[in-house]
Each structure stands twice: as C-alpha cells, then as structure tokens.
Amino acid sequence: MTHDGDDTEGLPGSSPSSAPGPHGPAAGTHATNDAGGTAGALGGTAGRAASSTTPDDVAAWRAQRTEAAAHQANELERRRALESAEAAELLREFVAEAERRGIAPVPLQARSYAGDATYRTRTLGWYLRKNRTLAVGTDASFYILSVQGGLSARLRGATLVPSDPPLVLGKGGRDGESISLADAIELVLERG
C-alpha cells in the first residue's frame, strides 16, 4: 500500500511541520538511522537512564568517594608515621655513635625563611646538610633550621621546634638535592 503523503503521520511528535528541509530533517524531527530506528529514540532511552539516577544514588556515590579519599589519606599518614619512627631510630643511633666517637655537637644556627638573616639558638647538635638547613640535636630531635626571625630572634636567639624526621632529606627537590638520612648520617660521622 502506497501513500502520497508523509509516512510519519500518526507517530508521536510528528506533525505536518516536521517535513524535511533543504539541509536535512526540520527542527523537532528525529534523524533516521540505518537500522530504520530513530536516533531520538535511542537518545530518549539514554536520557531516561541518566535521569533515573536518584538523589540517594548521588549521595551514596559521594559517600563512597569521601570514604575512599579518607582511607587513602589515612594510609599515607600511616606510612609517613612508620617512616618517621624508622628515621627517629636512625637519629638516636647517630647521637649515640657521635658521642662514642667524641664528635662534639655545635651550637646550631637558624636562618630566616627569606634566608637573608642568621640567628643563634640555644640548641646543640650536628648539621645533617652542608648548607646547614637540617640538623639533629643532642636529644636526637630533628630540626629544620628555618625560623620566622625578627627583632626578638635577633636579641634573644631563635627557638627551634622539632619536626618529624624523614627517611629522605630533600625529598621532592631537584636532582642531587635529596639524600637518604642514613647516607647523610654516614657523611657526618666520616667528617668527624
């Protein structure tokens, strides 16, 4: 049976104004694909699937992501704490060995964050880097020798605050600037 008119008559969304224009389907029509179906029908199905996501699904996904991020942060902190405990043990062994060898500690000096001033401190210890930016105190505490500075530090001296020691000094720095704590300790012992 043949029709002289448009075959889309009677389909949902079809209207006489749905006739193709000179450049393809008119606005509001669905492009026909090779399988005889309509891309609009496929898009509609995908759209319904996407819109079937409920607020509960979104909340569950967010909770999952938050939990995964917290787990990862906890794992990183656990590893950092283990490395710090291992590094602290190396520092205790170093202090005992330095004292056994008679390697005297020196008064440590700190630098301002800008690096343009040096301040005395009341802390005795050994420098772990030749540039005197890191040290270990006689109590085996690890010090980063950068301080706020200012007039008070100039007059009274800077106060050093211990930090958690790393297993690698200068980690994340440029090539040649990082060294394992064990190697840095060995160099200090060799220099005497």
Coordinates of N, CA and C in Angstrom, one line a residue:
M1 N 0.8 -1.2 0.0 CA 0.0 0.0 0.0 C 0.9 1.2 0.0
T2 N 0.6 2.1 -0.9 CA 1.5 3.3 -1.0 C 0.7 4.6 -0.5
H3 N 1.5 5.5 0.0 CA 0.9 6.8 0.4 C 1.6 7.9 -0.3
D4 N 0.8 8.9 -0.7 CA 1.4 10.0 -1.4 C 1.9 11.0 -0.3
G5 N 1.5 10.9 1.0 CA 1.9 11.8 2.0 C 3.1 11.3 2.8
D6 N 3.3 12.0 3.9 CA 4.4 11.7 4.8 C 4.2 10.4 5.6
D7 N 5.1 9.5 5.7 CA 5.0 8.2 6.4 C 5.0 8.4 7.9
T8 N 5.4 9.6 8.4 CA 5.5 9.8 9.8 C 4.2 10.2 10.4
E9 N 3.1 10.3 9.6 CA 1.9 10.7 10.2 C 1.4 9.8 11.2
G10 N 1.0 10.2 12.4 CA 0.5 9.4 13.4 C 1.5 9.0 14.4
L11 N 2.9 9.2 14.1 CA 3.9 8.9 15.1 C 3.9 10.0 16.2
P12 N 4.2 9.6 17.4 CA 4.3 10.7 18.5 C 5.3 11.7 18.1
G13 N 5.0 12.9 18.2 CA 5.9 14.0 17.9 C 5.9 14.4 16.5
S14 N 5.2 13.7 15.6 CA 5.2 14.1 14.2 C 4.1 15.1 13.9
S15 N 4.3 16.0 13.0 CA 3.3 17.0 12.6 C 3.6 17.4 11.2
P16 N 2.7 18.0 10.5 CA 2.9 18.4 9.1 C 4.1 19.3 9.0
S17 N 4.5 20.1 10.1 CA 5.6 21.0 10.0 C 6.9 20.2 10.2
S18 N 6.8 18.8 10.3 CA 8.0 18.1 10.5 C 8.7 17.7 9.2
A19 N 8.3 18.2 8.1 CA 8.8 17.8 6.8 C 10.2 18.2 6.7
P20 N 11.1 17.4 6.0 CA 12.5 17.7 5.9 C 12.7 19.0 5.2
G21 N 13.7 19.7 5.6 CA 14.1 21.0 5.0 C 15.2 20.7 4.0
P22 N 15.7 21.7 3.4 CA 16.7 21.6 2.3 C 18.0 21.0 2.9
H23 N 18.3 21.1 4.2 CA 19.5 20.7 4.8 C 19.3 19.5 5.7
G24 N 18.3 18.7 5.5 CA 18.1 17.5 6.4 C 16.8 17.7 7.1
P25 N 16.6 17.0 8.2 CA 15.4 17.0 8.9 C 15.1 18.4 9.5
A26 N 13.8 18.7 9.5 CA 13.5 20.0 10.1 C 13.6 19.9 11.6
A27 N 13.6 21.1 12.2 CA 13.7 21.2 13.7 C 12.5 20.4 14.3
G28 N 12.8 19.7 15.4 CA 11.8 18.9 16.0 C 11.6 17.5 15.5
T29 N 12.3 17.1 14.5 CA 12.2 15.8 13.9 C 13.4 15.0 14.4
H30 N 13.3 13.6 14.3 CA 14.3 12.7 14.6 C 15.0 12.2 13.4
A31 N 16.3 12.2 13.4 CA 17.1 11.7 12.2 C 16.9 10.2 12.2
T32 N 16.7 9.7 11.0 CA 16.5 8.2 10.9 C 17.9 7.6 10.7
N33 N 18.2 6.5 11.5 CA 19.4 5.8 11.3 C 19.3 4.7 10.3
D34 N 20.5 4.0 10.0 CA 20.5 3.0 9.0 C 19.6 1.8 9.4
A35 N 19.4 1.5 10.7 CA 18.6 0.4 11.1 C 17.1 0.6 11.0
G36 N 16.8 1.8 10.6 CA 15.3 2.1 10.5 C 14.8 2.7 11.7
G37 N 15.5 2.8 12.8 CA 15.1 3.4 14.1 C 15.4 4.8 14.1
T38 N 15.1 5.5 15.2 CA 15.4 6.9 15.2 C 16.5 7.1 16.3
A39 N 17.4 8.0 16.0 CA 18.4 8.4 17.0 C 17.8 9.0 18.2
G40 N 16.7 9.7 17.9 CA 16.0 10.4 19.0 C 15.5 9.4 20.0
A41 N 15.0 8.2 19.5 CA 14.5 7.2 20.4 C 15.6 6.6 21.3
L42 N 16.8 6.5 20.7 CA 18.0 6.0 21.5 C 18.4 7.0 22.5
G43 N 18.4 8.3 22.0 CA 18.8 9.3 23.0 C 17.8 9.4 24.1
G44 N 16.5 9.2 23.8 CA 15.5 9.3 24.8 C 15.7 8.2 25.8
T45 N 16.1 7.0 25.4 CA 16.3 5.9 26.3 C 17.5 6.2 27.2
A46 N 18.6 6.7 26.6 CA 19.8 7.1 27.4 C 19.4 8.2 28.3
G47 N 18.6 9.2 27.9 CA 18.2 10.2 28.7 C 17.4 9.7 29.9
R48 N 16.5 8.8 29.7 CA 15.7 8.2 30.8 C 16.6 7.5 31.8
A49 N 17.7 6.8 31.2 CA 18.6 6.0 32.1 C 19.3 7.0 33.0
A50 N 19.8 8.1 32.3 CA 20.6 9.1 33.1 C 19.7 9.8 34.1
S51 N 18.5 10.1 33.8 CA 17.6 10.8 34.7 C 17.1 9.8 35.8
S52 N 17.3 8.5 35.6 CA 16.8 7.6 36.7 C 17.7 7.6 37.9
T53 N 18.9 8.3 37.8 CA 19.7 8.5 39.0 C 19.0 9.3 40.1
T54 N 18.9 8.7 41.2 CA 18.2 9.4 42.3 C 19.1 10.2 43.2
P55 N 18.6 11.1 44.0 CA 19.5 11.8 44.9 C 20.2 10.8 45.9
D56 N 19.5 9.7 46.2 CA 20.1 8.7 47.1 C 21.4 8.1 46.4
D57 N 21.3 7.9 45.1 CA 22.4 7.3 44.3 C 23.6 8.3 44.4
V58 N 23.3 9.6 44.2 CA 24.3 10.6 44.2 C 24.9 10.7 45.6
A59 N 24.1 10.7 46.6 CA 24.6 10.7 48.0 C 25.5 9.5 48.3
A60 N 25.1 8.3 47.8 CA 25.8 7.1 48.1 C 27.2 7.2 47.3
W61 N 27.2 7.7 46.1 CA 28.4 7.8 45.3 C 29.4 8.8 46.0
R62 N 28.8 9.9 46.5 CA 29.7 10.9 47.2 C 30.2 10.3 48.5
A63 N 29.4 9.6 49.2 CA 29.9 9.0 50.5 C 31.0 8.0 50.2
Q64 N 30.8 7.2 49.1 CA 31.9 6.3 48.7 C 33.2 7.0 48.4
R65 N 33.1 8.1 47.6 CA 34.3 8.8 47.2 C 35.0 9.4 48.5
T66 N 34.2 9.9 49.4 CA 34.7 10.5 50.6 C 35.4 9.5 51.4
E67 N 34.8 8.3 51.5 CA 35.4 7.2 52.3 C 36.7 6.7 51.7
A68 N 36.7 6.7 50.3 CA 37.9 6.2 49.6 C 39.1 7.3 49.8
A69 N 38.7 8.5 49.8 CA 39.7 9.6 50.0 C 40.2 9.6 51.4
A70 N 39.4 9.4 52.4 CA 39.8 9.3 53.8 C 40.7 8.1 54.0
H71 N 40.3 7.0 53.4 CA 41.1 5.8 53.5 C 42.5 6.0 53.0
Q72 N 42.6 6.6 51.8 CA 43.9 6.9 51.2 C 44.7 7.9 52.0
A73 N 44.1 8.9 52.6 CA 44.8 9.8 53.5 C 45.3 9.1 54.7
N74 N 44.5 8.3 55.3 CA 44.9 7.5 56.5 C 46.1 6.6 56.2
E75 N 46.0 6.0 55.0 CA 47.1 5.1 54.6 C 48.4 5.9 54.4
L76 N 48.4 7.0 53.8 CA 49.5 7.9 53.6 C 50.1 8.3 55.0
E77 N 49.2 8.7 55.9 CA 49.6 9.1 57.2 C 50.3 8.0 58.0
R78 N 49.7 6.8 57.8 CA 50.3 5.6 58.5 C 51.7 5.3 58.0
R79 N 51.9 5.4 56.7 CA 53.2 5.1 56.1 C 54.2 6.2 56.5
R80 N 53.7 7.5 56.5 CA 54.6 8.6 56.9 C 55.0 8.4 58.4
A81 N 54.1 8.0 59.3 CA 54.4 7.7 60.7 C 55.4 6.6 60.8
L82 N 55.3 5.5 60.0 CA 56.2 4.4 60.1 C 57.6 4.9 59.7
E83 N 57.7 5.6 58.6 CA 59.0 6.1 58.1 C 59.6 7.1 59.1
S84 N 58.8 7.9 59.7 CA 59.3 8.9 60.7 C 59.8 8.1 61.9
A85 N 59.2 7.0 62.4 CA 59.7 6.3 63.5 C 61.0 5.6 63.2
E86 N 61.1 5.1 61.9 CA 62.4 4.5 61.5 C 63.5 5.5 61.4
A87 N 63.2 6.7 60.9 CA 64.1 7.8 60.9 C 64.6 8.3 62.3
A88 N 63.6 8.3 63.2 CA 63.9 8.7 64.6 C 64.9 7.7 65.2
E89 N 64.7 6.4 64.9 CA 65.6 5.4 65.4 C 67.0 5.6 64.9
L90 N 67.1 6.0 63.6 CA 68.5 6.3 63.0 C 69.1 7.4 63.7
L91 N 68.3 8.5 64.0 CA 68.9 9.6 64.7 C 69.4 9.3 66.1
R92 N 68.6 8.5 66.8 CA 69.1 8.1 68.1 C 70.4 7.3 68.1
E93 N 70.5 6.4 67.1 CA 71.7 5.6 66.9 C 72.9 6.6 66.5
F94 N 72.6 7.6 65.7 CA 73.6 8.5 65.3 C 74.2 9.3 66.5
V95 N 73.3 9.8 67.4 CA 73.7 10.6 68.5 C 74.6 9.7 69.4
A96 N 74.2 8.5 69.6 CA 75.0 7.6 70.5 C 76.4 7.3 69.8
E97 N 76.4 7.1 68.5 CA 77.7 6.9 67.8 C 78.5 8.1 67.8
A98 N 77.9 9.3 67.6 CA 78.7 10.5 67.6 C 79.4 10.8 69.0
E99 N 78.6 10.5 70.0 CA 79.1 10.7 71.4 C 80.2 9.6 71.7
R100 N 80.0 8.4 71.2 CA 81.0 7.4 71.4 C 82.3 7.7 70.7
R101 N 82.2 8.4 69.5 CA 83.4 8.7 68.7 C 84.0 10.1 69.2
G102 N 83.3 10.7 70.1 CA 83.8 12.0 70.6 C 83.6 13.2 69.6
I103 N 82.6 13.0 68.7 CA 82.3 14.1 67.8 C 81.4 15.1 68.5
A104 N 82.0 16.3 68.8 CA 81.3 17.2 69.7 C 80.2 17.9 68.9
P105 N 79.0 18.2 69.6 CA 78.0 19.0 69.0 C 78.3 20.4 68.9
V106 N 77.7 21.2 68.1 CA 78.0 22.6 68.0 C 76.7 23.4 68.2
P107 N 76.8 24.7 68.6 CA 75.6 25.5 68.7 C 74.9 25.7 67.3
L108 N 73.7 25.3 67.2 CA 73.0 25.4 65.9 C 72.6 26.8 65.6
Q109 N 72.7 27.2 64.3 CA 72.2 28.4 63.9 C 71.0 28.2 62.9
A110 N 70.1 29.1 63.0 CA 68.9 29.0 62.1 C 68.9 30.2 61.1
R111 N 68.2 30.1 60.0 CA 68.1 31.2 59.1 C 66.6 31.6 59.0
S112 N 66.4 32.8 58.6 CA 65.1 33.3 58.4 C 64.5 32.6 57.2
Y113 N 63.2 32.6 57.1 CA 62.5 32.0 55.9 C 63.0 32.6 54.6
A114 N 63.3 33.9 54.6 CA 63.8 34.5 53.4 C 65.2 34.2 53.1
G115 N 65.9 33.7 54.2 CA 67.3 33.3 54.0 C 68.3 34.5 54.1
D116 N 67.8 35.6 54.5 CA 68.7 36.8 54.5 C 69.3 37.1 55.9
A117 N 69.0 36.3 56.9 CA 69.5 36.6 58.2 C 69.7 35.3 58.9
T118 N 70.7 35.3 59.8 CA 71.1 34.1 60.6 C 70.9 34.4 62.0
Y119 N 70.4 33.4 62.8 CA 70.1 33.6 64.2 C 70.7 32.5 65.0
R120 N 71.3 32.9 66.2 CA 71.8 31.8 67.1 C 70.6 31.1 67.8
T121 N 70.9 29.9 68.3 CA 69.9 29.2 69.0 C 70.5 28.7 70.3
R122 N 69.7 28.1 71.2 CA 70.3 27.5 72.4 C 70.4 26.0 72.2
T123 N 70.2 25.5 71.0 CA 70.2 24.1 70.8 C 71.6 23.6 70.3
L124 N 72.1 22.6 70.9 CA 73.3 22.0 70.4 C 73.0 20.8 69.5
G125 N 73.8 20.5 68.5 CA 73.6 19.4 67.7 C 74.6 19.3 66.5
W126 N 74.2 18.6 65.5 CA 75.1 18.3 64.4 C 74.3 18.6 63.1
Y127 N 74.9 19.3 62.2 CA 74.3 19.7 60.9 C 74.2 18.4 60.0
L128 N 73.1 18.1 59.4 CA 73.0 17.0 58.5 C 73.2 17.3 57.1
R129 N 73.2 18.6 56.7 CA 73.5 19.0 55.4 C 74.6 20.1 55.4
K130 N 75.4 20.1 54.3 CA 76.5 21.1 54.3 C 76.0 22.5 54.3
N131 N 74.7 22.7 53.7 CA 74.2 24.0 53.6 C 73.5 24.4 55.0
R132 N 73.6 23.6 56.0 CA 73.2 23.9 57.3 C 71.7 24.2 57.4
T133 N 70.9 23.5 56.7 CA 69.5 23.7 56.7 C 68.7 22.7 57.6
L134 N 69.4 21.6 57.9 CA 68.8 20.5 58.7 C 69.8 20.0 59.7
A135 N 69.3 19.6 60.9 CA 70.2 19.2 61.9 C 69.5 18.2 62.8
V136 N 70.4 17.6 63.6 CA 69.9 16.7 64.7 C 70.5 17.2 66.0
G137 N 69.6 17.3 67.0 CA 70.0 17.9 68.3 C 70.6 16.8 69.2
T138 N 71.2 17.1 70.3 CA 71.8 16.2 71.2 C 70.8 15.2 71.8
D139 N 69.5 15.7 71.8 CA 68.4 14.8 72.3 C 67.8 13.9 71.1
A140 N 68.5 13.9 70.0 CA 68.1 13.1 68.8 C 66.9 13.7 68.1
S141 N 66.5 15.0 68.4 CA 65.4 15.6 67.7 C 65.9 16.1 66.3
F142 N 65.0 16.1 65.4 CA 65.2 16.6 64.0 C 64.8 18.0 63.9
Y143 N 65.6 18.8 63.3 CA 65.3 20.3 63.2 C 65.5 20.7 61.8
I144 N 64.5 21.5 61.3 CA 64.5 22.2 60.1 C 64.9 23.6 60.5
L145 N 66.1 24.1 60.0 CA 66.7 25.3 60.6 C 66.2 26.6 59.9
S146 N 64.9 26.7 59.7 CA 64.3 27.9 59.2 C 63.3 28.4 60.3
V147 N 63.4 29.7 60.5 CA 62.6 30.3 61.6 C 62.0 31.6 61.1
Q148 N 61.0 32.1 61.8 CA 60.3 33.4 61.5 C 61.3 34.5 61.5
G149 N 62.2 34.6 62.5 CA 63.2 35.6 62.6 C 62.5 36.9 63.3
G150 N 63.1 38.0 63.0 CA 62.6 39.2 63.6 C 63.5 39.8 64.7
L151 N 63.1 40.9 65.3 CA 63.9 41.5 66.3 C 64.1 40.7 67.5
S152 N 63.1 40.0 68.0 CA 63.2 39.1 69.2 C 64.2 38.0 69.0
A153 N 64.1 37.4 67.8 CA 65.1 36.3 67.5 C 66.5 36.9 67.4
R154 N 66.6 38.1 66.9 CA 67.9 38.8 66.8 C 68.5 39.0 68.2
L155 N 67.7 39.5 69.2 CA 68.1 39.8 70.5 C 68.3 38.6 71.4
R156 N 67.3 37.7 71.4 CA 67.3 36.6 72.3 C 67.7 35.3 71.7
G157 N 67.8 35.2 70.4 CA 68.1 33.9 69.8 C 66.8 33.3 69.3
A158 N 66.9 32.5 68.3 CA 65.7 31.8 67.8 C 65.4 30.5 68.5
T159 N 64.2 30.1 68.7 CA 63.8 28.9 69.3 C 63.5 27.9 68.2
L160 N 64.2 26.7 68.3 CA 63.9 25.7 67.3 C 62.8 24.7 67.8
V161 N 62.0 24.3 66.9 CA 60.9 23.3 67.2 C 61.2 22.1 66.5
P162 N 61.2 20.9 67.2 CA 61.5 19.6 66.5 C 60.4 19.3 65.4
S163 N 60.8 18.6 64.4 CA 59.9 18.2 63.4 C 60.0 16.6 63.3
D164 N 59.0 16.0 62.6 CA 59.1 14.6 62.4 C 60.2 14.3 61.3
P165 N 61.2 13.5 61.6 CA 62.2 13.3 60.6 C 61.8 12.4 59.5
P166 N 62.3 12.7 58.3 CA 62.0 11.9 57.1 C 63.1 10.9 56.9
L167 N 62.9 9.9 56.1 CA 63.9 8.9 55.7 C 64.8 9.5 54.6
V168 N 64.2 10.4 53.8 CA 65.0 11.0 52.7 C 65.0 12.6 52.9
L169 N 66.1 13.1 53.0 CA 66.3 14.6 53.2 C 66.2 15.3 51.8
G170 N 65.3 16.3 51.7 CA 65.2 17.0 50.5 C 64.3 16.2 49.5
K171 N 63.5 15.3 49.9 CA 62.6 14.5 49.0 C 61.7 15.5 48.3
G172 N 61.6 15.3 46.9 CA 60.8 16.1 46.1 C 61.5 17.3 45.6
G173 N 62.8 17.5 46.0 CA 63.6 18.6 45.5 C 64.2 18.3 44.1
R174 N 65.0 19.1 43.7 CA 65.7 18.9 42.4 C 66.7 17.8 42.5
D175 N 67.0 17.2 41.3 CA 68.0 16.1 41.3 C 69.3 16.5 42.0
G176 N 69.9 15.7 42.8 CA 71.1 16.0 43.5 C 70.9 16.6 44.8
E177 N 69.7 17.1 45.1 CA 69.4 17.8 46.4 C 68.9 16.8 47.5
S178 N 68.4 15.7 47.1 CA 67.9 14.7 48.0 C 69.0 13.7 48.4
I179 N 68.9 13.2 49.6 CA 69.9 12.2 50.1 C 69.2 11.4 51.2
S180 N 69.5 10.2 51.3 CA 68.8 9.4 52.4 C 69.4 9.8 53.7
L181 N 68.6 9.8 54.7 CA 69.0 10.1 56.1 C 70.2 9.3 56.5
A182 N 70.2 8.0 56.2 CA 71.3 7.1 56.5 C 72.6 7.6 55.9
D183 N 72.6 8.0 54.6 CA 73.8 8.4 53.9 C 74.3 9.8 54.5
A184 N 73.3 10.7 54.9 CA 73.7 11.9 55.5 C 74.4 11.7 56.8
I185 N 73.8 10.8 57.6 CA 74.4 10.5 58.9 C 75.8 9.9 58.7
E186 N 76.0 9.1 57.7 CA 77.3 8.4 57.5 C 78.3 9.5 57.1
L187 N 77.9 10.5 56.3 CA 78.8 11.6 55.9 C 79.3 12.4 57.1
V188 N 78.3 12.7 58.0 CA 78.7 13.4 59.3 C 79.7 12.7 60.1
L189 N 79.4 11.4 60.2 CA 80.4 10.5 61.0 C 81.7 10.5 60.4
E190 N 81.8 10.4 59.0 CA 83.1 10.4 58.3 C 83.8 11.7 58.5
R191 N 83.1 12.8 58.4 CA 83.8 14.1 58.6 C 84.3 14.3 60.0
G192 N 83.6 13.6 61.0 CA 84.0 13.8 62.4 C 83.6 15.1 62.9

